[in-house]
XYZ file of C-alpha atoms in Angstrom:
406
model
C 18.536 -15.004 53.574
C 17.758 -11.277 52.949
C 18.957 -12.050 49.213
C 16.577 -14.895 48.577
C 13.555 -13.094 49.914
C 14.309 -10.050 47.665
C 14.511 -12.794 44.751
C 11.160 -14.425 45.889
C 9.803 -11.001 45.969
C 10.753 -10.081 42.632
C 9.539 -13.415 41.260
C 6.074 -12.881 42.725
C 5.903 -9.200 40.960
C 6.910 -11.342 37.950
C 4.243 -13.765 38.203
C 1.514 -11.105 39.014
C 2.660 -8.837 36.030
C 2.798 -12.168 33.616
C -0.865 -12.468 33.699
C -1.152 -9.344 31.697
C -0.011 -8.968 28.008
C 2.002 -6.010 26.780
C 0.639 -4.073 24.195
C 2.658 -3.871 21.054
C 5.659 -1.563 21.851
C 5.885 1.649 19.660
C 7.365 1.271 15.988
C 10.479 3.036 17.204
C 11.327 -0.142 18.643
C 10.708 -1.940 15.223
C 11.896 -2.488 11.642
C 8.530 -2.093 10.233
C 5.040 -0.502 10.987
C 2.391 -2.848 10.607
C -1.206 -1.893 9.098
C -4.424 -3.811 8.900
C -7.187 -2.029 6.829
C -10.663 -3.402 6.151
C -13.244 -2.199 3.630
C -17.036 -1.540 3.847
C -19.583 -3.503 2.746
C -22.415 -4.050 5.064
C -23.055 -7.786 5.970
C -20.455 -8.797 3.595
C -17.940 -8.039 6.447
C -18.402 -11.661 7.223
C -15.705 -12.433 4.549
C -12.916 -10.272 6.128
C -13.814 -11.457 9.595
C -13.718 -15.040 8.414
C -10.024 -14.222 6.872
C -8.985 -12.688 9.887
C -9.941 -15.258 11.912
C -7.548 -17.640 10.118
C -4.807 -15.048 10.492
C -5.591 -14.633 14.485
C -5.398 -18.701 14.674
C -1.820 -18.772 13.154
C -0.864 -15.817 15.421
C -2.398 -17.709 18.647
C -0.407 -20.940 17.531
C 2.733 -18.902 18.144
C 1.609 -16.703 21.148
C -1.824 -18.139 22.639
C -2.382 -14.814 24.777
C -1.928 -12.071 22.223
C -4.824 -10.551 19.983
C -4.622 -8.855 16.367
C -4.455 -5.479 18.436
C -1.156 -6.551 19.821
C 0.358 -7.308 16.447
C -0.811 -4.178 14.431
C 0.572 -0.505 15.021
C -2.824 0.930 13.503
C -6.001 -1.149 12.217
C -8.294 1.011 9.637
C -11.774 0.524 8.466
C -14.651 2.079 6.773
C -18.325 1.307 7.235
C -18.719 -2.220 8.261
C -14.783 -2.424 8.376
C -14.989 0.293 11.013
C -17.165 -1.659 12.986
C -14.686 -4.716 12.808
C -11.819 -2.267 13.605
C -13.576 -1.171 16.788
C -14.343 -4.467 17.862
C -10.761 -5.669 17.370
C -9.277 -2.367 18.986
C -11.509 -1.864 21.768
C -10.303 -3.196 25.236
C -12.584 -5.920 26.998
C -14.432 -4.881 30.004
C -13.558 -8.160 31.680
C -9.900 -8.018 30.898
C -8.667 -4.478 29.472
C -5.341 -5.961 28.104
C -7.282 -8.135 25.720
C -9.712 -6.874 22.623
C -13.440 -7.023 23.317
C -13.861 -9.533 20.430
C -11.785 -12.241 18.442
C -12.444 -12.388 14.748
C -14.543 -15.596 15.397
C -16.626 -13.584 17.630
C -17.160 -10.977 15.035
C -18.378 -13.506 12.402
C -20.756 -14.863 15.095
C -21.905 -11.076 15.723
C -22.657 -10.805 11.866
C -24.683 -13.793 11.766
C -26.578 -13.532 15.219
C -27.123 -9.806 15.074
C -27.442 -9.147 11.318
C -30.831 -10.278 10.798
C -31.963 -7.691 13.333
C -29.484 -4.712 12.105
C -31.164 -5.188 8.374
C -34.818 -5.954 9.455
C -37.471 -5.075 6.944
C -39.707 -4.748 9.530
C -38.116 -1.530 11.291
C -37.994 0.667 8.068
C -36.595 4.378 8.223
C -38.231 7.615 7.413
C -36.746 7.397 4.049
C -33.836 4.969 4.313
C -34.291 1.432 3.944
C -33.877 0.572 7.753
C -34.301 2.919 11.018
C -30.947 1.828 12.480
C -32.216 1.874 15.814
C -30.942 -1.683 16.490
C -27.510 -1.184 14.944
C -27.249 2.245 17.344
C -28.199 -0.045 20.454
C -26.094 -3.187 19.822
C -23.099 -0.843 18.825
C -23.369 1.109 22.256
C -23.835 -2.026 24.100
C -20.892 -3.950 22.848
C -18.361 -0.836 22.732
C -19.665 0.508 26.088
C -18.041 3.975 26.910
C -14.856 3.310 25.034
C -13.254 6.209 23.184
C -10.962 6.525 20.532
C -8.169 7.251 22.993
C -8.562 4.045 24.882
C -8.182 1.706 22.223
C -5.537 -1.413 22.384
C -3.732 0.111 19.164
C -3.880 3.193 16.789
C -7.354 3.307 14.857
C -8.096 5.198 11.706
C -12.054 5.273 10.695
C -12.992 7.547 7.918
C -16.477 9.028 7.453
C -17.903 12.167 6.092
C -19.702 15.109 7.493
C -22.881 15.630 5.416
C -23.228 19.535 6.794
C -19.802 20.384 6.087
C -19.485 18.142 2.909
C -15.934 16.859 3.885
C -14.451 13.829 5.137
C -13.724 13.275 8.749
C -11.130 11.001 9.680
C -10.961 9.586 13.216
C -7.690 9.168 13.935
C -5.669 8.094 17.251
C -2.902 10.129 15.324
C -4.978 13.391 15.114
C -6.077 13.438 18.870
C -3.191 15.648 19.880
C -3.933 18.301 17.451
C -7.703 17.711 17.376
C -8.944 16.470 20.796
C -12.571 16.647 19.605
C -12.071 13.675 17.526
C -11.768 11.761 20.929
C -15.102 10.553 20.459
C -17.086 7.304 21.677
C -16.278 4.333 19.602
C -19.789 3.692 19.188
C -20.533 7.215 17.805
C -17.761 6.592 15.215
C -19.149 3.272 14.392
C -22.856 4.350 13.786
C -21.298 7.360 11.759
C -19.215 5.219 9.565
C -21.923 2.787 8.744
C -24.728 5.205 7.979
C -24.913 4.378 4.121
C -27.220 6.668 2.360
C -30.590 5.019 1.439
C -29.872 2.210 3.593
C -29.293 3.743 7.398
C -30.021 7.324 8.581
C -27.570 9.958 8.818
C -26.317 10.291 12.316
C -25.970 13.236 14.429
C -24.045 13.662 17.475
C -22.006 16.132 19.764
C -18.390 15.513 21.044
C -16.335 18.355 23.100
C -18.654 20.869 21.746
C -18.396 20.053 18.259
C -21.179 18.950 15.990
C -20.926 15.994 13.769
C -23.738 15.323 10.976
C -22.313 12.007 9.633
C -22.894 9.460 6.817
C -20.964 6.432 5.648
C -17.313 6.606 5.461
C -17.537 4.875 1.970
C -18.445 8.537 0.717
C -14.796 9.185 1.212
C -13.003 6.065 1.482
C -14.829 2.773 0.819
C -11.251 1.358 0.804
C -9.535 3.053 3.897
C -5.992 1.756 3.029
C -5.058 4.705 1.427
C -6.297 6.953 4.327
C -4.658 4.805 6.671
C -1.388 4.547 5.183
C -1.576 8.542 4.576
C -1.921 8.934 8.434
C 1.229 6.651 8.997
C 3.088 8.600 6.506
C 2.113 11.908 8.197
C 3.038 11.021 11.437
C 6.264 8.807 11.098
C 9.639 9.830 9.238
C 10.354 7.621 6.202
C 8.670 4.967 7.502
C 8.818 1.113 6.334
C 5.333 -0.203 6.257
C 3.569 -3.362 6.060
C -0.083 -3.627 4.947
C -2.574 -6.200 4.918
C -5.598 -4.718 3.145
C -9.138 -7.050 3.207
C -12.058 -6.581 0.921
C -15.546 -7.457 1.206
C -15.735 -8.941 -2.246
C -17.029 -7.654 -5.414
C -18.530 -9.327 -8.519
C -16.793 -9.625 -11.909
C -17.105 -7.032 -14.183
C -19.699 -7.694 -17.327
C -18.667 -5.868 -20.307
C -22.375 -4.789 -21.065
C -21.714 -1.138 -21.686
C -20.020 0.355 -24.679
C -19.553 3.973 -25.843
C -21.982 3.539 -29.237
C -24.729 2.514 -26.882
C -23.840 5.029 -24.067
C -23.700 7.968 -26.442
C -27.823 7.640 -26.768
C -28.305 7.591 -22.817
C -30.043 10.085 -21.089
C -29.795 11.184 -17.565
C -31.826 8.604 -16.064
C -29.854 5.769 -18.006
C -26.730 7.135 -16.409
C -28.232 7.351 -13.097
C -28.662 3.621 -13.161
C -24.817 2.862 -13.651
C -23.262 5.931 -12.450
C -22.772 5.065 -8.754
C -21.207 1.488 -9.730
C -18.817 2.843 -12.136
C -17.722 5.525 -9.691
C -17.417 2.871 -7.163
C -15.365 0.565 -9.249
C -13.155 3.320 -10.400
C -12.349 4.763 -6.805
C -11.619 1.478 -5.809
C -9.289 0.553 -8.601
C -7.393 3.876 -8.182
C -6.955 3.107 -4.636
C -5.539 -0.188 -5.465
C -3.206 1.452 -8.042
C -1.900 3.907 -5.925
C -1.204 1.240 -3.232
C 0.445 -1.125 -5.629
C 2.402 1.620 -7.002
C 3.474 3.045 -3.757
C 4.825 -0.705 -2.678
C 6.364 -1.313 -5.972
C 8.510 1.557 -6.194
C 9.091 2.912 -2.288
C 8.615 0.189 -0.072
C 10.258 -3.095 -0.051
C 8.787 -5.982 -2.038
C 6.041 -8.133 -0.466
C 4.946 -5.879 2.278
C 1.639 -4.966 0.597
C -0.818 -8.042 0.743
C -4.540 -7.515 -0.769
C -7.015 -10.147 -0.192
C -10.148 -9.689 -2.004
C -12.631 -11.837 -3.748
C -12.992 -10.138 -7.307
C -15.340 -13.023 -8.438
C -17.987 -12.710 -5.875
C -21.023 -14.742 -6.647
C -23.852 -12.104 -7.461
C -26.151 -13.896 -5.186
C -24.051 -12.697 -2.180
C -23.445 -9.444 -3.373
C -26.481 -7.554 -1.624
C -25.223 -5.440 1.432
C -28.317 -6.040 3.499
C -29.260 -9.770 2.673
C -29.578 -11.492 5.879
C -31.012 -14.689 4.936
C -29.691 -17.791 6.286
C -28.575 -18.793 2.780
C -26.769 -15.630 2.214
C -24.924 -15.502 5.518
C -23.595 -19.241 5.075
C -22.760 -18.120 1.329
C -20.655 -15.074 2.680
C -18.937 -17.124 5.527
C -18.254 -20.087 2.836
C -16.666 -17.317 0.425
C -14.289 -15.977 3.084
C -13.239 -19.593 3.652
C -12.996 -20.653 0.079
C -10.818 -17.406 -0.318
C -8.200 -18.515 1.671
C -7.629 -21.151 -0.739
C -7.547 -18.893 -3.583
C -4.050 -17.597 -5.167
C -2.790 -14.253 -4.090
C -3.365 -11.711 -6.966
C -1.964 -8.482 -7.852
C -3.337 -5.543 -10.060
C -1.121 -4.871 -13.087
C -0.282 -1.511 -13.284
C -0.711 -1.000 -17.069
C -3.677 -2.602 -17.528
C -5.415 -2.462 -14.433
C -5.981 -6.157 -14.647
C -5.974 -8.390 -11.589
C -3.481 -11.260 -12.105
C -2.037 -14.183 -10.173
C 0.940 -12.902 -8.036
C 2.877 -16.252 -8.182
C 2.914 -16.559 -4.369
C 0.714 -19.204 -3.379
C -2.654 -19.109 -1.782
C -3.869 -16.476 0.552
C -3.595 -18.687 3.494
C 0.130 -19.435 2.597
C 0.386 -15.531 2.563
C -1.185 -15.127 5.960
C 1.074 -18.020 7.396
C 3.932 -16.128 5.945
C 2.694 -12.563 7.297
C 2.016 -14.094 10.749
C 5.591 -15.203 11.012
C 6.530 -11.645 10.038
C 4.150 -10.227 12.555
C 5.035 -12.440 15.354
C 9.123 -11.743 14.888
C 8.557 -8.225 14.708
C 6.551 -8.279 17.949
C 9.445 -10.366 19.568
C 11.947 -7.794 18.488
C 10.437 -4.984 19.685
C 9.641 -6.535 23.109
C 13.551 -7.352 23.336
C 14.613 -3.960 22.242
C 12.145 -2.216 24.769
C 13.801 -4.226 27.345
C 16.877 -3.627 26.540
C 16.559 0.376 26.280
C 15.248 -0.101 29.746
C 18.528 -1.257 31.175
C 18.962 -4.760 29.820
C 16.721 -7.758 29.714
C 14.507 -8.363 32.964
C 16.469 -10.851 35.049
C 13.094 -12.349 35.661
C 11.993 -12.776 32.001
C 10.647 -16.246 32.303
C 10.048 -18.742 35.114
C 12.794 -21.172 33.803
C 15.299 -18.474 33.612
C 14.285 -17.129 37.235
C 15.007 -21.007 38.415
C 18.063 -21.184 36.826
C 19.348 -17.925 38.243
C 18.054 -18.836 41.920
C 20.090 -22.198 41.421
C 23.190 -20.402 40.200
C 22.944 -17.838 43.342
C 22.526 -21.002 45.754
C 25.635 -22.692 44.093
C 27.558 -19.434 44.654
C 26.311 -18.968 48.020
């Protein structure tokens, strides 16, 4: 009878603990470090959020209780990508084992709150918008959550206007730089403060002043910064990266050297920001494509980007119903486009011959699921072997065997 009581008590404890999902065990238990990275792009954040909604559903088909934060070792994001990152990684106030938002809820957030964030009736004293609604809604949604409290590691680049240098809010840095353990809301407002669109953001954390502008000033595509953080803090890691863009229009060959030779400073000012942005993005993709073609296993880097975005949907702050629907449709259609890769010799974007983005995400979901399951098993084994009461069916089988033995 005492043995039976012990088993019942253990099973009860198992049932209680079963209501909470386990975080992704550390990469020490795994085969590969998993990274999700999300670009900046204002309201165009709808596009990567739509893509992530597909991946989230593919994973939930295998594990209904798990969120994206339970599958990625680190999530990195700049500007609007930083906001998505925080929403995916912040724990829910109702259930701290789960994320505050699903990708589907993030899409709804952009559609419902975007018109208030980019409201022309609230102009700033210099920038296009005063930012007050964005500040308030970010604080409301993320509460008092700090960087150290996220469900997984987070990397969010920003730029300090006063010090004129990047500041990367990274979970990996908290031990050596505890002043970076700021509120997620302050971090998101900082990385979203795009010059000319939203005002710079000032805050103090742990006695340190921050004078922040959009992280895109340092890294519009945060993948390189996120990968660098991983490489700095892990010895010879194998990494798996999903990098999501917010869409870019096709290149128009409207400039030439003969014409530009006669440009004045005003002419250059009209084009230089676009040229620098495209050049910076291309170099980041070149770096990553080179890294994964030479030093990492094949098929461990997936970049999903709309390289032929309809110019009608390219405005970062256009929150008309037509544009919001167009961006959502763009994300859905992007899933059916073929996977592409950068040609390292020409910088051209070419068909990778790997099927559609949706098919690539299905394959990724399988890898992520298997990686998580492997880690959970190894963690259990390291603690002294697989738990006796791992599942209810195993419990009943063990109980029956015990009764027969008795």
